[in-house]
Amino acid sequence: MQAGLEIRAAHRDDASAISKLLTELGHPLEPALAVTQIARIQALAPNYAVFVAVKDGAVIGLVSAFSTPVLHRALPVGRVSVLVVAQPHAGQGIGSALLRHAEQFLVELGCGRIEVTSASHREAAHGFYLARGYLQQGVKFSREIPGVGL
């Protein structure tokens, strides 16, 4: 891991930095809602966690991961649902460190498989995951539910 880099569980004081990182990723989230979401995720512990990368006292990266049982697999499946590093810090190994941290978290929960979803236009991210042993499998479909929101 990079010298001076700490990876730790996120807490409510990180909400503003998390909001900025998610906005950079293309998922804007107001800091007040980030506080709510962090609390919701903490309530799901130990099967869900959010970790932040901190350097020189500033949150510069974020990863969230969760474990879930699925009908068609004997072991739970882990999912990395968010991974983002602030643009000025990209390419310095921080994303790799965050991914390894999330993977270790999921392995400790007994996951036999880890999945990551990446937007189709994020080709650099696809290369990042492929270089770390992930395979592109299947196609994801999603649908927003009208009238339902946070």
PDB file of C-alpha atoms in Angstrom:
ATOM      1  CA  MET A   1       0.000   0.000   0.000  1.00  0.00           C
ATOM      2  CA  GLN A   2       1.121   3.538  -0.692  1.00  0.00           C
ATOM      3  CA  ALA A   3       3.063   5.247   2.117  1.00  0.00           C
ATOM      4  CA  GLY A   4       0.840   7.479   4.219  1.00  0.00           C
ATOM      5  CA  LEU A   5      -2.355   5.917   2.884  1.00  0.00           C
ATOM      6  CA  GLU A   6      -4.902   4.653   5.396  1.00  0.00           C
ATOM      7  CA  ILE A   7      -7.978   2.618   4.503  1.00  0.00           C
ATOM      8  CA  ARG A   8     -10.668   2.640   7.153  1.00  0.00           C
ATOM      9  CA  ALA A   9     -14.398   2.329   7.610  1.00  0.00           C
ATOM     10  CA  ALA A  10     -16.323   5.412   6.536  1.00  0.00           C
ATOM     11  CA  HIS A  11     -18.174   7.464   9.111  1.00  0.00           C
ATOM     12  CA  ARG A  12     -20.600  10.343   9.039  1.00  0.00           C
ATOM     13  CA  ASP A  13     -17.833  12.952   9.160  1.00  0.00           C
ATOM     14  CA  ASP A  14     -16.748  11.683   5.727  1.00  0.00           C
ATOM     15  CA  ALA A  15     -20.109  12.543   4.142  1.00  0.00           C
ATOM     16  CA  SER A  16     -18.977  15.695   2.347  1.00  0.00           C
ATOM     17  CA  ALA A  17     -15.920  13.976   0.829  1.00  0.00           C
ATOM     18  CA  ILE A  18     -18.013  10.929  -0.100  1.00  0.00           C
ATOM     19  CA  SER A  19     -20.545  13.228  -1.762  1.00  0.00           C
ATOM     20  CA  LYS A  20     -17.780  14.812  -3.878  1.00  0.00           C
ATOM     21  CA  LEU A  21     -16.339  11.413  -4.863  1.00  0.00           C
ATOM     22  CA  LEU A  22     -19.741  10.054  -5.872  1.00  0.00           C
ATOM     23  CA  THR A  23     -20.438  13.198  -7.889  1.00  0.00           C
ATOM     24  CA  GLU A  24     -17.098  12.731  -9.658  1.00  0.00           C
ATOM     25  CA  LEU A  25     -18.172   9.161 -10.451  1.00  0.00           C
ATOM     26  CA  GLY A  26     -21.458  10.438 -11.913  1.00  0.00           C
ATOM     27  CA  HIS A  27     -23.730   9.603  -8.969  1.00  0.00           C
ATOM     28  CA  PRO A  28     -24.409  12.936  -7.247  1.00  0.00           C
ATOM     29  CA  LEU A  29     -25.437  12.564  -3.631  1.00  0.00           C
ATOM     30  CA  GLU A  30     -25.975  15.465  -1.251  1.00  0.00           C
ATOM     31  CA  PRO A  31     -23.822  15.298   1.906  1.00  0.00           C
ATOM     32  CA  ALA A  32     -26.919  15.073   4.141  1.00  0.00           C
ATOM     33  CA  LEU A  33     -28.122  12.042   2.196  1.00  0.00           C
ATOM     34  CA  ALA A  34     -24.614  10.559   2.360  1.00  0.00           C
ATOM     35  CA  VAL A  35     -24.908  10.670   6.169  1.00  0.00           C
ATOM     36  CA  THR A  36     -28.215   8.801   5.929  1.00  0.00           C
ATOM     37  CA  GLN A  37     -26.809   6.224   3.526  1.00  0.00           C
ATOM     38  CA  ILE A  38     -23.722   5.618   5.683  1.00  0.00           C
ATOM     39  CA  ALA A  39     -26.008   4.981   8.671  1.00  0.00           C
ATOM     40  CA  ARG A  40     -28.193   2.614   6.616  1.00  0.00           C
ATOM     41  CA  ILE A  41     -25.148   0.653   5.491  1.00  0.00           C
ATOM     42  CA  GLN A  42     -23.705   0.516   9.008  1.00  0.00           C
ATOM     43  CA  ALA A  43     -27.016  -0.990  10.136  1.00  0.00           C
ATOM     44  CA  LEU A  44     -26.420  -3.838   7.659  1.00  0.00           C
ATOM     45  CA  ALA A  45     -23.012  -4.680   9.129  1.00  0.00           C
ATOM     46  CA  PRO A  46     -21.280  -7.052   9.051  1.00  0.00           C
ATOM     47  CA  ASN A  47     -22.441  -7.911   5.512  1.00  0.00           C
ATOM     48  CA  TYR A  48     -22.076  -4.421   4.016  1.00  0.00           C
ATOM     49  CA  ALA A  49     -19.326  -1.861   4.459  1.00  0.00           C
ATOM     50  CA  VAL A  50     -18.007   1.380   3.079  1.00  0.00           C
ATOM     51  CA  PHE A  51     -14.293   2.066   3.275  1.00  0.00           C
ATOM     52  CA  VAL A  52     -12.434   5.275   2.518  1.00  0.00           C
ATOM     53  CA  ALA A  53      -8.836   5.904   1.541  1.00  0.00           C
ATOM     54  CA  VAL A  54      -7.308   8.752   3.538  1.00  0.00           C
ATOM     55  CA  LYS A  55      -4.045  10.519   2.788  1.00  0.00           C
ATOM     56  CA  ASP A  56      -2.744  13.548   4.663  1.00  0.00           C
ATOM     57  CA  GLY A  57      -6.071  13.741   6.505  1.00  0.00           C
ATOM     58  CA  ALA A  58      -8.180  13.943   3.325  1.00  0.00           C
ATOM     59  CA  VAL A  59     -10.576  11.309   1.985  1.00  0.00           C
ATOM     60  CA  ILE A  60      -9.368  10.623  -1.562  1.00  0.00           C
ATOM     61  CA  GLY A  61     -11.034   7.317  -2.403  1.00  0.00           C
ATOM     62  CA  LEU A  62     -14.045   5.192  -1.634  1.00  0.00           C
ATOM     63  CA  VAL A  63     -15.169   1.595  -2.002  1.00  0.00           C
ATOM     64  CA  SER A  64     -18.394  -0.086  -0.902  1.00  0.00           C
ATOM     65  CA  ALA A  65     -18.943  -3.814  -0.809  1.00  0.00           C
ATOM     66  CA  PHE A  66     -21.552  -6.253   0.388  1.00  0.00           C
ATOM     67  CA  SER A  67     -22.157  -9.972   0.668  1.00  0.00           C
ATOM     68  CA  THR A  68     -25.427 -11.648  -0.177  1.00  0.00           C
ATOM     69  CA  PRO A  69     -26.662 -15.220  -0.410  1.00  0.00           C
ATOM     70  CA  VAL A  70     -28.008 -16.221  -3.813  1.00  0.00           C
ATOM     71  CA  LEU A  71     -30.165 -19.182  -4.690  1.00  0.00           C
ATOM     72  CA  HIS A  72     -27.936 -20.550  -7.442  1.00  0.00           C
ATOM     73  CA  ARG A  73     -24.611 -20.625  -5.527  1.00  0.00           C
ATOM     74  CA  ALA A  74     -23.621 -22.488  -2.388  1.00  0.00           C
ATOM     75  CA  LEU A  75     -21.480 -19.602  -1.120  1.00  0.00           C
ATOM     76  CA  PRO A  76     -22.489 -15.959  -0.779  1.00  0.00           C
ATOM     77  CA  VAL A  77     -21.633 -13.591  -3.607  1.00  0.00           C
ATOM     78  CA  GLY A  78     -19.719 -10.414  -2.893  1.00  0.00           C
ATOM     79  CA  ARG A  79     -20.341  -7.247  -4.811  1.00  0.00           C
ATOM     80  CA  VAL A  80     -18.245  -4.130  -5.092  1.00  0.00           C
ATOM     81  CA  SER A  81     -20.894  -1.509  -5.715  1.00  0.00           C
ATOM     82  CA  VAL A  82     -18.756   1.649  -5.767  1.00  0.00           C
ATOM     83  CA  LEU A  83     -15.052   2.222  -6.334  1.00  0.00           C
ATOM     84  CA  VAL A  84     -13.769   5.720  -6.985  1.00  0.00           C
ATOM     85  CA  VAL A  85     -10.537   7.637  -6.473  1.00  0.00           C
ATOM     86  CA  ALA A  86     -10.376  11.423  -6.699  1.00  0.00           C
ATOM     87  CA  GLN A  87      -9.027  12.332 -10.127  1.00  0.00           C
ATOM     88  CA  PRO A  88      -5.850  14.059  -8.885  1.00  0.00           C
ATOM     89  CA  HIS A  89      -4.880  10.787  -7.154  1.00  0.00           C
ATOM     90  CA  ALA A  90      -5.764   8.374  -9.972  1.00  0.00           C
ATOM     91  CA  GLY A  91      -3.045   6.046 -11.199  1.00  0.00           C
ATOM     92  CA  GLN A  92      -1.207   5.937  -7.865  1.00  0.00           C
ATOM     93  CA  GLY A  93      -2.363   2.486  -6.717  1.00  0.00           C
ATOM     94  CA  ILE A  94      -5.128   3.769  -4.456  1.00  0.00           C
ATOM     95  CA  GLY A  95      -7.909   2.076  -6.425  1.00  0.00           C
ATOM     96  CA  SER A  96      -5.990  -1.194  -6.289  1.00  0.00           C
ATOM     97  CA  ALA A  97      -5.528  -0.850  -2.531  1.00  0.00           C
ATOM     98  CA  LEU A  98      -9.226  -0.106  -2.044  1.00  0.00           C
ATOM     99  CA  LEU A  99     -10.226  -3.065  -4.218  1.00  0.00           C
ATOM    100  CA  ARG A 100      -7.908  -5.418  -2.301  1.00  0.00           C
ATOM    101  CA  HIS A 101      -9.386  -4.154   0.974  1.00  0.00           C
ATOM    102  CA  ALA A 102     -12.937  -4.793  -0.252  1.00  0.00           C
ATOM    103  CA  GLU A 103     -11.967  -8.223  -1.572  1.00  0.00           C
ATOM    104  CA  GLN A 104     -10.444  -9.181   1.790  1.00  0.00           C
ATOM    105  CA  PHE A 105     -13.608  -7.996   3.549  1.00  0.00           C
ATOM    106  CA  LEU A 106     -15.740 -10.164   1.241  1.00  0.00           C
ATOM    107  CA  VAL A 107     -13.475 -13.208   1.543  1.00  0.00           C
ATOM    108  CA  GLU A 108     -13.712 -12.939   5.337  1.00  0.00           C
ATOM    109  CA  LEU A 109     -17.507 -13.062   4.928  1.00  0.00           C
ATOM    110  CA  GLY A 110     -17.141 -16.373   3.057  1.00  0.00           C
ATOM    111  CA  CYS A 111     -17.879 -15.121  -0.450  1.00  0.00           C
ATOM    112  CA  GLY A 112     -16.969 -17.566  -3.194  1.00  0.00           C
ATOM    113  CA  ARG A 113     -17.332 -15.001  -5.979  1.00  0.00           C
ATOM    114  CA  ILE A 114     -16.934 -11.241  -6.252  1.00  0.00           C
ATOM    115  CA  GLU A 115     -18.771  -9.187  -8.840  1.00  0.00           C
ATOM    116  CA  VAL A 116     -18.256  -5.598  -9.930  1.00  0.00           C
ATOM    117  CA  THR A 117     -20.531  -3.474 -12.068  1.00  0.00           C
ATOM    118  CA  SER A 118     -19.035  -0.716 -14.183  1.00  0.00           C
ATOM    119  CA  ALA A 119     -20.857   1.655 -16.503  1.00  0.00           C
ATOM    120  CA  SER A 120     -20.462   0.716 -20.156  1.00  0.00           C
ATOM    121  CA  HIS A 121     -18.744   4.026 -21.009  1.00  0.00           C
ATOM    122  CA  ARG A 122     -16.030   3.611 -18.344  1.00  0.00           C
ATOM    123  CA  GLU A 123     -13.572   1.744 -20.538  1.00  0.00           C
ATOM    124  CA  ALA A 124     -10.564   2.619 -18.369  1.00  0.00           C
ATOM    125  CA  ALA A 125     -12.332   1.049 -15.382  1.00  0.00           C
ATOM    126  CA  HIS A 126     -13.009  -2.090 -17.436  1.00  0.00           C
ATOM    127  CA  GLY A 127      -9.293  -2.387 -18.149  1.00  0.00           C
ATOM    128  CA  PHE A 128      -8.559  -1.844 -14.445  1.00  0.00           C
ATOM    129  CA  TYR A 129     -10.778  -4.770 -13.429  1.00  0.00           C
ATOM    130  CA  LEU A 130      -9.575  -7.046 -16.231  1.00  0.00           C
ATOM    131  CA  ALA A 131      -5.976  -6.410 -15.168  1.00  0.00           C
ATOM    132  CA  ARG A 132      -6.899  -7.561 -11.658  1.00  0.00           C
ATOM    133  CA  GLY A 133      -8.326 -10.904 -12.727  1.00  0.00           C
ATOM    134  CA  TYR A 134     -11.975 -10.022 -13.216  1.00  0.00           C
ATOM    135  CA  LEU A 135     -13.735 -11.363 -16.291  1.00  0.00           C
ATOM    136  CA  GLN A 136     -16.446  -9.636 -18.259  1.00  0.00           C
ATOM    137  CA  GLN A 137     -19.499 -11.877 -17.970  1.00  0.00           C
ATOM    138  CA  GLY A 138     -23.111 -11.346 -18.859  1.00  0.00           C
ATOM    139  CA  VAL A 139     -25.052  -8.168 -19.392  1.00  0.00           C
ATOM    140  CA  LYS A 140     -26.685  -6.121 -16.672  1.00  0.00           C
ATOM    141  CA  PHE A 141     -30.193  -4.719 -17.074  1.00  0.00           C
ATOM    142  CA  SER A 142     -31.766  -2.176 -14.743  1.00  0.00           C
ATOM    143  CA  ARG A 143     -34.902  -0.092 -14.500  1.00  0.00           C
ATOM    144  CA  GLU A 144     -35.720   2.886 -12.339  1.00  0.00           C
ATOM    145  CA  ILE A 145     -39.053   2.615 -10.528  1.00  0.00           C
ATOM    146  CA  PRO A 146     -41.099   5.786 -11.132  1.00  0.00           C
ATOM    147  CA  GLY A 147     -42.252   7.553  -7.979  1.00  0.00           C
ATOM    148  CA  VAL A 148     -39.922   5.628  -5.706  1.00  0.00           C
ATOM    149  CA  GLY A 149     -36.976   7.507  -4.257  1.00  0.00           C
ATOM    150  CA  LEU A 150     -34.947   8.051  -1.135  1.00  0.00           C
TER     151      LEU A 150
END
